[in-house]
Short mmCIF file of C-alpha atoms in Angstrom, two decimals:
data_model
loop_
_atom_site.label_atom_id
_atom_site.label_comp_id
_atom_site.label_asym_id
_atom_site.label_seq_id
_atom_site.Cartn_x
_atom_site.Cartn_y
_atom_site.Cartn_z
CA MET A 6 -20.53 1.94 22.71
CA THR A 7 -19.54 0.01 19.57
CA ASP A 8 -22.94 0.70 18.02
CA PHE A 9 -22.67 4.38 18.81
CA ILE A 10 -19.22 4.62 17.25
CA ASN A 11 -20.38 2.84 14.08
CA TRP A 12 -23.41 5.11 13.89
CA LEU A 13 -21.24 8.24 14.25
CA SER A 14 -18.86 7.00 11.57
CA GLY A 15 -21.85 6.46 9.25
CA MET A 16 -23.03 10.01 9.94
CA VAL A 17 -19.61 11.45 9.08
CA TRP A 18 -19.02 9.27 6.03
CA ASN A 19 -22.43 9.62 4.40
CA GLN A 20 -22.78 9.47 0.61
CA TYR A 21 -23.09 13.24 0.25
CA PHE A 22 -19.79 13.79 2.03
CA ILE A 23 -18.07 11.23 -0.17
CA TYR A 24 -19.26 12.86 -3.41
CA CYS A 25 -18.41 16.24 -1.93
CA PHE A 26 -14.75 15.22 -1.94
CA LEU A 27 -14.89 14.52 -5.65
CA ALA A 28 -16.81 17.74 -6.39
CA VAL A 29 -14.37 19.92 -4.42
CA GLY A 30 -11.39 18.29 -6.11
CA LEU A 31 -12.97 18.85 -9.53
CA PHE A 32 -13.73 22.44 -8.64
CA PHE A 33 -10.12 23.17 -7.71
CA THR A 34 -8.85 21.27 -10.73
CA ILE A 35 -10.80 23.57 -13.02
CA THR A 36 -10.19 26.83 -11.18
CA THR A 37 -6.44 26.20 -11.05
CA GLY A 38 -6.34 25.29 -14.72
CA PHE A 39 -5.32 21.69 -13.95
CA VAL A 40 -2.35 22.72 -11.77
CA GLN A 41 -1.64 19.04 -10.99
CA VAL A 42 -0.91 18.46 -14.71
CA ARG A 43 0.49 21.76 -15.99
CA HIS A 44 3.18 22.02 -13.35
CA PHE A 45 4.16 18.37 -13.01
CA LYS A 46 7.76 19.12 -14.10
CA ASP A 47 8.01 21.86 -11.49
CA MET A 48 6.80 19.36 -8.87
CA ILE A 49 9.71 17.06 -9.62
CA ARG A 50 12.26 19.87 -9.78
CA LEU A 51 11.17 21.56 -6.55
CA MET A 52 10.92 18.30 -4.59
CA PHE A 53 14.69 17.87 -4.50
CA GLN A 54 15.48 21.31 -3.18
CA ARG A 55 17.31 20.86 0.09
CA LYS A 56 17.59 24.42 1.40
CA SER A 57 16.70 24.52 5.08
CA SER A 58 17.38 26.78 8.02
CA GLU A 59 17.37 26.93 11.78
CA SER A 60 13.63 27.63 11.63
CA GLY A 61 12.46 25.64 8.68
CA VAL A 62 13.02 22.36 6.88
CA SER A 63 13.86 21.79 3.19
CA SER A 64 11.23 20.96 0.61
CA PHE A 65 12.62 17.41 0.43
CA GLN A 66 12.38 17.02 4.21
CA ALA A 67 8.84 18.47 4.15
CA ILE A 68 7.61 16.03 1.48
CA SER A 69 9.36 13.18 3.32
CA MET A 70 7.55 14.18 6.49
CA SER A 71 4.30 14.43 4.55
CA LEU A 72 4.83 11.00 2.93
CA GLY A 73 5.75 9.62 6.33
CA SER A 74 2.32 10.76 7.42
CA ARG A 75 0.43 9.68 4.31
CA VAL A 76 2.16 6.34 3.79
CA GLY A 77 0.95 4.07 6.55
CA THR A 78 -1.51 1.31 7.23
CA GLY A 79 -3.93 2.90 4.72
CA ASN A 80 -1.55 2.00 1.90
CA ILE A 81 -1.61 -1.71 2.82
CA ALA A 82 -4.55 -2.70 5.01
CA GLY A 83 -6.66 0.20 3.73
CA VAL A 84 -6.30 -0.83 0.10
CA ALA A 85 -7.18 -4.45 0.94
CA THR A 86 -10.29 -3.26 2.80
CA ALA A 87 -11.34 -1.12 -0.14
CA ILE A 88 -11.13 -4.07 -2.51
CA ALA A 89 -12.98 -6.36 -0.04
CA LEU A 90 -15.86 -3.92 0.37
CA GLY A 91 -15.96 -2.19 -3.00
CA GLY A 92 -14.48 -4.74 -5.37
CA PRO A 93 -11.54 -4.20 -7.73
CA GLY A 94 -13.25 -1.07 -9.14
CA ALA A 95 -12.50 0.74 -5.89
CA VAL A 96 -8.87 0.99 -7.00
CA PHE A 97 -9.89 3.10 -9.97
CA TRP A 98 -11.79 5.55 -7.72
CA MET A 99 -8.77 5.77 -5.46
CA TRP A 100 -6.86 6.93 -8.54
CA VAL A 101 -9.53 9.47 -9.36
CA MET A 102 -9.54 10.69 -5.76
CA ALA A 103 -5.77 11.17 -5.92
CA PHE A 104 -5.89 13.10 -9.20
CA LEU A 105 -8.55 15.51 -8.00
CA GLY A 106 -7.12 15.52 -4.51
CA ALA A 107 -3.76 16.78 -5.81
CA ALA A 108 -5.42 20.06 -6.81
CA THR A 109 -7.14 20.31 -3.41
CA SER A 110 -3.81 19.57 -1.71
CA PHE A 111 -2.12 22.35 -3.72
CA ILE A 112 -4.67 24.88 -2.46
CA GLU A 113 -4.47 23.92 1.23
CA ILE A 114 -0.68 23.66 1.30
CA THR A 115 -0.26 27.00 -0.46
CA LEU A 116 -2.56 28.61 2.10
CA GLY A 117 -0.58 27.00 4.88
CA GLN A 118 2.59 28.65 3.54
CA VAL A 119 0.93 32.05 2.97
CA TYR A 120 -0.34 32.33 6.53
CA LYS A 121 2.41 30.52 8.42
CA SER A 122 4.09 31.97 11.51
CA LYS A 123 7.39 31.64 13.32
CA ILE A 124 6.82 30.46 16.86
CA ASP A 125 9.60 29.63 19.33
CA GLY A 126 12.13 29.63 16.53
CA GLU A 127 10.27 27.18 14.24
CA TYR A 128 7.90 27.68 11.31
CA ARG A 129 4.33 26.64 12.09
CA GLY A 130 1.28 26.65 9.87
CA GLY A 131 -1.89 24.75 8.98
CA PRO A 132 -5.66 25.20 8.80
CA SER A 133 -5.95 26.90 12.18
CA TYR A 134 -3.45 29.53 11.07
CA TYR A 135 -5.10 30.29 7.73
CA ILE A 136 -8.61 30.17 9.18
CA GLU A 137 -7.70 32.85 11.76
CA LYS A 138 -5.50 35.04 9.56
CA GLY A 139 -7.37 34.61 6.27
CA LEU A 140 -10.93 34.53 7.56
CA GLY A 141 -10.62 36.21 10.95
CA LEU A 142 -12.60 33.41 12.60
CA LYS A 143 -10.73 32.73 15.82
CA LYS A 144 -13.27 30.34 17.34
CA PHE A 145 -13.35 28.33 14.10
CA ALA A 146 -9.55 28.20 14.10
CA PHE A 147 -9.46 27.09 17.74
CA ALA A 148 -12.01 24.37 17.04
CA TYR A 149 -9.91 22.96 14.21
CA ALA A 150 -6.79 23.05 16.36
CA MET A 151 -8.49 21.13 19.16
CA LEU A 152 -9.97 18.62 16.70
CA THR A 153 -6.52 18.07 15.18
CA ILE A 154 -5.03 17.29 18.59
CA VAL A 155 -7.78 14.75 19.37
CA ALA A 156 -7.91 13.22 15.89
CA ASN A 157 -4.19 12.94 15.17
CA GLY A 158 -2.75 12.62 18.65
CA PHE A 159 -5.27 10.06 19.91
CA LEU A 160 -7.79 8.59 17.46
CA LEU A 161 -5.60 8.09 14.37
CA MET A 162 -2.66 7.02 16.52
CA ASN A 163 -4.73 3.93 17.50
CA ILE A 164 -4.92 2.65 13.93
CA GLN A 165 -1.21 2.69 13.27
CA SER A 166 -0.10 1.03 16.51
CA ASN A 167 -2.95 -1.50 16.22
CA THR A 168 -1.84 -2.53 12.72
CA VAL A 169 1.81 -2.87 13.72
CA ALA A 170 0.93 -4.94 16.81
CA GLY A 171 -1.27 -7.26 14.76
CA SER A 172 1.34 -7.81 12.06
CA MET A 173 4.11 -8.44 14.56
CA ALA A 174 1.94 -10.99 16.41
CA SER A 175 1.21 -12.76 13.11
CA ALA A 176 4.80 -12.76 11.84
CA PHE A 177 6.80 -13.30 15.03
CA GLY A 178 4.30 -14.27 17.73
CA ILE A 179 5.13 -11.11 19.72
CA SER A 180 2.50 -10.06 22.22
CA PRO A 181 0.67 -6.86 21.14
CA ILE A 182 1.42 -5.20 24.47
CA ILE A 183 5.13 -5.80 24.02
CA THR A 184 5.03 -4.29 20.56
CA GLY A 185 3.12 -1.34 21.95
CA LEU A 186 5.70 -0.73 24.66
CA VAL A 187 8.54 -0.84 22.18
CA MET A 188 6.81 1.68 19.91
CA VAL A 189 6.16 3.97 22.88
CA VAL A 190 9.87 4.00 23.78
CA LEU A 191 10.94 4.70 20.20
CA LEU A 192 8.25 7.32 19.73
CA ALA A 193 9.27 9.07 22.97
CA MET A 194 12.86 9.40 21.72
CA ILE A 195 11.64 11.17 18.62
CA VAL A 196 8.84 13.41 19.92
CA PHE A 197 11.04 14.92 22.61
CA GLY A 198 13.52 15.98 19.96
CA GLY A 199 11.42 18.61 18.13
CA VAL A 200 10.50 19.19 14.49
CA LYS A 201 14.08 19.13 13.22
CA ARG A 202 14.62 15.61 14.55
CA ILE A 203 11.30 14.51 13.10
CA ALA A 204 12.31 15.91 9.70
CA LYS A 205 15.71 14.18 9.82
CA VAL A 206 14.20 10.79 10.61
CA ALA A 207 11.57 11.11 7.85
CA GLU A 208 14.16 12.26 5.33
CA TRP A 209 16.03 8.96 5.63
CA VAL A 210 13.41 6.37 6.60
CA VAL A 211 10.60 7.27 4.17
CA PRO A 212 12.51 6.89 0.88
CA ILE A 213 14.17 3.67 2.00
CA MET A 214 10.97 1.97 3.11
CA ALA A 215 9.04 3.08 0.02
CA ILE A 216 11.75 1.87 -2.41
CA GLY A 217 12.01 -1.50 -0.60
CA TYR A 218 8.25 -2.01 -0.88
CA LEU A 219 8.23 -1.11 -4.55
CA VAL A 220 11.10 -3.50 -5.34
CA VAL A 221 9.17 -6.44 -3.94
CA THR A 222 6.08 -5.30 -5.85
CA VAL A 223 8.01 -5.19 -9.13
CA ILE A 224 9.30 -8.72 -8.57
CA ILE A 225 5.83 -10.06 -7.88
CA LEU A 226 4.42 -8.30 -10.95
CA GLY A 227 7.30 -9.60 -13.03
CA VAL A 228 6.57 -13.20 -12.03
CA ASN A 229 2.89 -12.63 -12.98
CA ALA A 230 3.56 -10.30 -15.94
CA THR A 231 1.17 -12.03 -18.30
CA ALA A 232 -1.74 -11.26 -15.94
CA ILE A 233 -1.14 -7.48 -15.78
CA PRO A 234 -3.45 -6.58 -18.72
CA ALA A 235 -6.21 -8.64 -17.16
CA VAL A 236 -5.83 -6.77 -13.87
CA PHE A 237 -6.26 -3.44 -15.61
CA THR A 238 -9.32 -4.73 -17.38
CA LEU A 239 -10.77 -5.99 -14.13
CA ILE A 240 -10.23 -2.66 -12.36
CA PHE A 241 -11.77 -0.49 -15.13
CA SER A 242 -14.69 -2.84 -15.95
CA SER A 243 -15.58 -3.13 -12.26
CA ALA A 244 -15.37 0.63 -11.74
CA PHE A 245 -17.96 1.32 -14.44
CA GLY A 246 -20.27 -1.64 -13.81
CA VAL A 247 -19.26 -3.59 -16.94
CA GLU A 248 -17.70 -6.59 -15.23
CA ALA A 249 -20.22 -9.40 -14.63
CA THR A 250 -19.33 -10.26 -11.08
CA PHE A 251 -18.71 -6.80 -9.60
CA GLY A 252 -20.83 -4.71 -11.96
CA GLY A 253 -23.65 -4.31 -9.48
CA ILE A 254 -21.58 -2.64 -6.74
CA VAL A 255 -20.40 0.53 -8.49
CA GLY A 256 -21.79 2.60 -5.63
CA SER A 257 -19.68 0.65 -3.10
CA ALA A 258 -16.64 0.92 -5.38
CA ILE A 259 -16.93 4.68 -5.46
CA ALA A 260 -17.66 5.01 -1.75
CA TRP A 261 -14.82 2.79 -0.55
CA GLY A 262 -12.37 3.96 -3.22
CA VAL A 263 -12.86 7.59 -2.21
CA GLN A 264 -12.98 6.90 1.54
CA ARG A 265 -9.85 4.71 1.65
CA GLY A 266 -8.10 6.90 -0.93
CA PHE A 267 -8.74 9.86 1.31
CA PHE A 268 -7.58 8.00 4.38
CA SER A 269 -4.37 7.22 2.57
CA ASN A 270 -3.46 10.63 1.08
CA ALA A 271 -5.61 12.85 3.36
CA ALA A 272 -5.93 15.54 0.62
CA GLY A 273 -8.59 17.98 1.75
CA SER A 274 -8.40 17.17 5.51
CA GLY A 275 -5.88 19.93 6.19
CA GLY A 276 -3.79 17.29 7.97
CA GLU A 277 -0.94 17.45 5.47
CA THR A 278 -0.55 21.23 5.60
CA PHE A 279 1.49 21.22 8.77
CA GLU A 280 4.64 19.71 7.24
CA GLY A 281 4.36 21.82 4.09
CA SER A 282 4.09 25.01 6.15
CA ALA A 283 7.38 24.24 7.85
CA ALA A 284 9.31 24.20 4.54
CA GLU A 285 11.87 26.86 3.63
CA VAL A 286 10.74 28.34 0.28
CA THR A 287 10.66 31.75 -1.38
CA HIS A 288 7.10 31.34 -2.71
CA PRO A 289 4.12 29.49 -1.20
CA ALA A 290 3.17 27.90 -4.53
CA LYS A 291 6.44 26.05 -4.62
CA GLN A 292 5.58 23.91 -1.61
CA GLY A 293 2.01 23.58 -2.81
CA LEU A 294 3.30 21.88 -5.91
CA VAL A 295 5.69 19.65 -3.98
CA GLN A 296 2.97 18.46 -1.63
CA ALA A 297 0.60 17.85 -4.54
CA LEU A 298 3.19 15.43 -5.85
CA ALA A 299 3.09 13.62 -2.53
CA VAL A 300 -0.58 12.73 -3.23
CA TYR A 301 0.44 11.05 -6.49
CA ILE A 302 3.30 9.16 -4.85
CA ASP A 303 1.11 7.97 -2.00
CA THR A 304 -1.86 6.73 -4.03
CA TRP A 305 -0.78 6.21 -7.61
CA VAL A 306 2.49 4.52 -6.61
CA ILE A 307 2.29 2.96 -3.13
CA CYS A 308 -1.46 2.15 -3.02
CA SER A 309 -1.34 0.86 -6.60
CA ALA A 310 1.56 -1.40 -5.67
CA THR A 311 -0.54 -2.95 -2.92
CA ALA A 312 -3.59 -3.29 -5.12
CA PHE A 313 -1.73 -4.93 -7.95
CA MET A 314 -0.04 -7.44 -5.66
CA ILE A 315 -3.43 -8.45 -4.25
CA LEU A 316 -5.36 -8.55 -7.56
CA ILE A 317 -2.66 -10.13 -9.73
CA THR A 318 -2.36 -13.05 -7.29
CA GLY A 319 -6.13 -13.31 -6.81
CA LEU A 320 -5.73 -13.40 -3.04
CA TYR A 321 -8.78 -11.39 -2.04
CA ASN A 322 -12.45 -11.69 -1.07
CA VAL A 323 -15.24 -9.29 -1.99
CA GLN A 324 -18.31 -8.82 0.18
CA PRO A 325 -19.92 -5.38 0.31
CA SER A 326 -21.52 -4.33 3.63
CA GLY A 327 -24.88 -5.99 4.05
CA SER A 328 -24.57 -8.09 0.90
CA LYS A 329 -23.61 -11.64 0.07
CA ALA A 330 -20.05 -12.51 -0.90
CA LEU A 331 -19.21 -11.95 -4.55
CA ALA A 332 -15.78 -13.52 -4.43
CA THR A 333 -14.24 -15.88 -1.88
CA ASN A 334 -10.74 -16.66 -3.07
CA ILE A 335 -9.25 -16.97 0.43
CA PRO A 336 -12.00 -18.25 2.78
CA GLY A 337 -11.76 -17.16 6.40
CA VAL A 338 -9.18 -14.42 5.83
CA GLU A 339 -10.17 -10.95 7.09
CA ALA A 340 -9.32 -8.15 4.69
CA GLY A 341 -6.16 -6.29 5.67
CA ALA A 342 -2.44 -6.76 5.75
CA MET A 343 -2.90 -10.53 5.48
CA ASN A 344 -3.88 -10.16 1.80
CA VAL A 345 -0.50 -8.62 0.99
CA GLN A 346 1.37 -11.09 3.20
CA LEU A 347 -0.18 -13.98 1.23
CA ALA A 348 0.61 -12.23 -2.07
CA VAL A 349 4.26 -11.90 -1.17
CA ASP A 350 4.31 -15.49 0.10
CA SER A 351 3.05 -16.65 -3.28
CA VAL A 352 6.44 -15.68 -4.76
CA PHE A 353 8.72 -15.61 -1.69
CA THR A 354 7.53 -18.56 0.33
CA GLY A 355 7.61 -17.85 4.07
CA PHE A 356 8.84 -14.26 3.52
CA GLY A 357 5.46 -12.50 3.25
CA HIS A 358 4.59 -12.24 6.91
CA ILE A 359 8.09 -11.04 7.88
CA PHE A 360 8.36 -8.52 5.07
CA ILE A 361 4.93 -6.96 5.56
CA ALA A 362 5.38 -6.83 9.33
CA LEU A 363 8.65 -4.90 8.89
CA ALA A 364 7.17 -2.69 6.15
CA LEU A 365 4.16 -1.87 8.30
CA PHE A 366 6.38 -1.08 11.25
CA PHE A 367 8.28 1.60 9.34
CA PHE A 368 5.22 2.84 7.39
CA CYS A 369 3.12 3.16 10.54
CA PHE A 370 5.86 4.43 12.84
CA THR A 371 6.69 7.36 10.58
CA THR A 372 2.99 8.10 10.36
CA MET A 373 2.75 8.15 14.15
CA ILE A 374 5.64 10.64 14.27
CA ALA A 375 3.87 12.90 11.81
CA TYR A 376 0.61 12.64 13.75
CA TYR A 377 2.38 13.89 16.83
CA TYR A 378 3.91 16.77 14.86
CA LYS A 379 0.48 17.91 13.69
CA SER A 380 -0.84 17.78 17.25
CA GLU A 381 2.18 19.72 18.54
CA THR A 382 1.74 22.37 15.89
CA SER A 383 -1.92 22.79 16.78
CA LEU A 384 -1.01 23.13 20.48
CA ALA A 385 1.57 25.77 19.51
CA PHE A 386 -1.22 27.66 17.74
CA ILE A 387 -3.44 27.57 20.84
CA ASN A 388 -0.58 28.69 23.13
CA ARG A 389 1.15 31.17 20.81
CA ASN A 390 -0.07 34.40 22.44
CA GLN A 391 -0.30 33.29 25.99
CA LYS A 392 1.71 35.48 28.38
CA CYS A 393 2.20 32.71 30.97
CA ASN A 394 4.39 29.70 30.35
CA ARG A 395 2.28 26.68 29.45
CA ALA A 396 5.07 24.24 28.79
CA TRP A 397 3.26 21.68 30.92
CA LEU A 398 0.63 21.40 28.16
CA GLY A 399 3.30 20.19 25.79
CA PHE A 400 4.36 17.49 28.21
CA LEU A 401 0.74 16.55 28.75
CA LEU A 402 0.26 16.16 24.99
CA LYS A 403 3.36 13.99 24.67
CA PHE A 404 2.15 11.83 27.55
CA GLY A 405 -1.32 11.45 26.02
CA VAL A 406 0.07 10.53 22.61
CA LEU A 407 2.27 7.85 24.10
CA ILE A 408 -0.66 6.46 26.14
CA PHE A 409 -2.83 6.15 23.02
CA ALA A 410 -0.02 4.61 21.07
CA LEU A 411 0.10 1.92 23.76
CA THR A 412 -3.62 1.36 24.10
CA GLY A 413 -4.03 1.24 20.31
CA SER A 414 -1.91 -1.88 20.21
CA VAL A 415 -4.49 -3.84 22.24
CA VAL A 416 -7.90 -2.53 21.10
CA SER A 417 -9.87 -4.31 18.34
CA ALA A 418 -9.00 -3.45 14.76
CA SER A 419 -12.55 -2.48 13.88
CA THR A 420 -12.78 -0.04 16.77
CA ALA A 421 -9.42 1.52 15.88
CA TRP A 422 -10.39 2.05 12.21
CA THR A 423 -13.78 3.43 13.03
CA LEU A 424 -12.42 5.97 15.46
CA GLY A 425 -9.75 7.02 12.97
CA ASP A 426 -12.34 7.47 10.21
CA ILE A 427 -14.40 9.72 12.49
CA GLY A 428 -11.37 11.84 13.44
CA LEU A 429 -10.02 12.39 9.90
CA GLY A 430 -13.44 12.89 8.39
CA SER A 431 -14.37 15.52 11.00
CA MET A 432 -11.19 17.48 10.21
CA ALA A 433 -12.11 17.45 6.53
CA TYR A 434 -15.55 18.95 7.21
CA LEU A 435 -14.01 22.07 8.72
CA ASN A 436 -11.06 22.34 6.37
CA ILE A 437 -13.07 22.06 3.14
CA ILE A 438 -15.27 24.97 4.22
CA ALA A 439 -12.15 27.00 4.99
CA ILE A 440 -10.29 26.41 1.72
CA LEU A 441 -13.42 27.09 -0.36
CA LEU A 442 -13.76 30.48 1.40
CA LEU A 443 -10.06 31.17 0.92
CA ARG A 444 -9.86 30.11 -2.70
CA LYS A 445 -9.22 33.66 -3.99
CA PRO A 446 -5.92 34.33 -2.22
CA ALA A 447 -4.72 30.80 -3.12
CA LEU A 448 -5.50 31.42 -6.78
CA LYS A 449 -3.77 34.82 -6.64
CA VAL A 450 -0.63 33.11 -5.39
CA LEU A 451 -0.76 30.53 -8.23
CA LYS A 452 -1.22 33.29 -10.82
CA ASP A 453 1.72 35.23 -9.37
CA TYR A 454 3.89 32.10 -9.47
CA ARG A 455 3.04 31.46 -13.10
CA GLU A 456 3.73 35.04 -14.14
CA GLN A 457 7.11 35.07 -12.47
CA ARG A 458 8.05 31.71 -13.97
CA LYS A 459 6.95 32.90 -17.40
CA ALA A 460 9.22 35.94 -16.96
CA GLY A 461 12.15 33.62 -16.26
CA LYS A 462 12.36 34.48 -12.57
CA ASP A 463 12.78 32.31 -9.52
CA PRO A 464 9.40 33.23 -7.89
CA VAL A 465 9.54 35.40 -4.72
CA PHE A 466 6.35 36.09 -2.79
CA ASP A 467 5.19 39.62 -1.96
CA PRO A 468 1.74 39.46 -0.25
CA VAL A 469 1.33 43.26 -0.28
CA LYS A 470 1.66 43.41 -4.05
CA LEU A 471 -1.08 40.80 -4.35
CA GLY A 472 -3.35 42.47 -1.82
CA ILE A 473 -3.23 39.53 0.58
CA LYS A 474 -3.59 40.67 4.18
CA ASN A 475 -2.25 39.17 7.40
CA ALA A 476 0.56 37.23 5.71
CA ASP A 477 2.76 38.83 8.40
CA PHE A 478 5.72 36.45 8.05
CA TRP A 479 6.08 37.14 4.38
CA GLU A 480 5.45 40.88 4.75
CA ASN A 481 8.43 41.14 7.10
CA GLU A 482 10.69 39.03 4.92
CA PHE A 483 9.89 40.99 1.79
CA LYS A 484 10.25 44.39 3.48
CA THR A 485 13.73 43.53 4.74
CA GLY A 486 14.67 42.30 1.25
CA ARG A 487 15.93 39.03 2.62
CA LEU A 488 14.06 36.82 0.19
CA GLU A 489 15.35 38.68 -2.83
CA LYS A 490 18.88 38.69 -1.44
CA GLY A 491 18.74 35.01 -0.60
CA ILE A 492 19.25 35.60 3.12
CA ALA A 493 17.75 32.84 5.30
CA PRO A 494 14.42 33.93 6.74
CA GLU A 495 15.26 32.73 10.23
CA LYS A 496 17.35 35.86 10.69
CA SER A 497 14.19 37.90 10.63
CA LYS A 498 13.15 39.71 13.79
CA LEU A 499 9.62 38.30 13.43
CA ASP A 500 9.49 35.62 16.16
CA ARG A 501 5.72 35.53 16.66
CA PRO A 502 2.64 36.45 14.77
CA ALA A 503 0.97 39.73 15.56
CA SER A 504 -1.11 39.38 18.71
CA GLY A 505 -3.61 42.08 17.86
CA LYS A 506 -6.96 41.82 16.18
CA VAL A 507 -6.78 39.97 12.89
CA GLN A 508 -8.58 41.62 9.97
CA PRO A 509 -10.31 39.01 7.82
CA LEU A 510 -9.39 38.83 4.18
CA VAL A 511 -12.67 37.25 3.15
CA LYS A 512 -15.88 38.83 4.40
#
């Protein structure tokens, strides 16, 4: 079974797929006119908008939920793995992935907002919604929804609980099964509370945990300040094959930098569109910009913090798959959270294991909450037009998620990571096809946003004016004049999407 799983992961993450990520990101960067650069000020301004409603969450809550999903074990163990398999140059390609991925993220989040629906009193959106409404491909949309449930609710859940259990065992000697049971109880308290409770938890926990992590990073860098220029030199020279030791593994640096960068920020997978679609905004591009900023925060800030702690202290090994070791600075230590624990210990003796264990708990737990939310939203899509009550499916999903959160704490780390890579990569295959086909409506929305901003207006979205079909939520809100009058959208009479035949926008 292990051989089959590894083979399947290799099929998903082949070299063509990895370079495809960079190509798609470059394509959207050019076609949007470098949206991730031109509108950086707007990203900052819009992020702090706290307008919410009974149906939707604020932009700040949405980005907190998104960061809660993005910031997890990938930002700690994932970065250490990238360095171990791709060398220090992998960090540079993580940065490149984030820059290009921000444009991709803008496109997918904007589409999520354009084609969102209001189901059972809450805003729902994501790839399944824009695939069905924008492309008219119901089977394609259903396939993505099912894949999201399996990937997020089960496969990816394994990685987070596995990492937490391992770190708790290392720091406090707690049995992994005990850690798993505690996480299941805490997770159950959250998932039975609905999207509003999820948003409230993320709004408070995510900023606190991220700031705490960065404070420790700054102290470690401060102690080793004289080595900072050398670290930058090492990263750039290794990324382009100039550095003597790691110059021959540029291919591995690119592959693992992109793969682990993608695992961290998930830009292009469609997995981060769910939170953004739940935001209360007057124009889809607004949340597209906010969520693009989340990619920068996740990779350029949090992942970089981890990378610099590891590299500046020299506590890493480098051994590409199938090759001999190029660096053995900490013999016998497997790449992962232990690298960061040792880095923190180098300055705060005896504190590293405890700090990283607690950081991973919060990072991974909020990610698990977000994974459940994505699965729940996908289930809502599948059930939205069913005449019979299928509430039992929701309880079945909750039960399944809790079971996998528990089993993930005791499976091997390699199995957990491989299954997660397969799940997230598979989602990206389908989503990239969808957003490429739907690029025209997304670009229309961006153009409309820019024109309204240039005219000194607070942008308000009118899909009919732009010729965008099946944006039924927005059509209703604009017709009633509620957006222009500043009336909360939840007062709209539109409780569900139209159940009739969807006319595809793109033929």
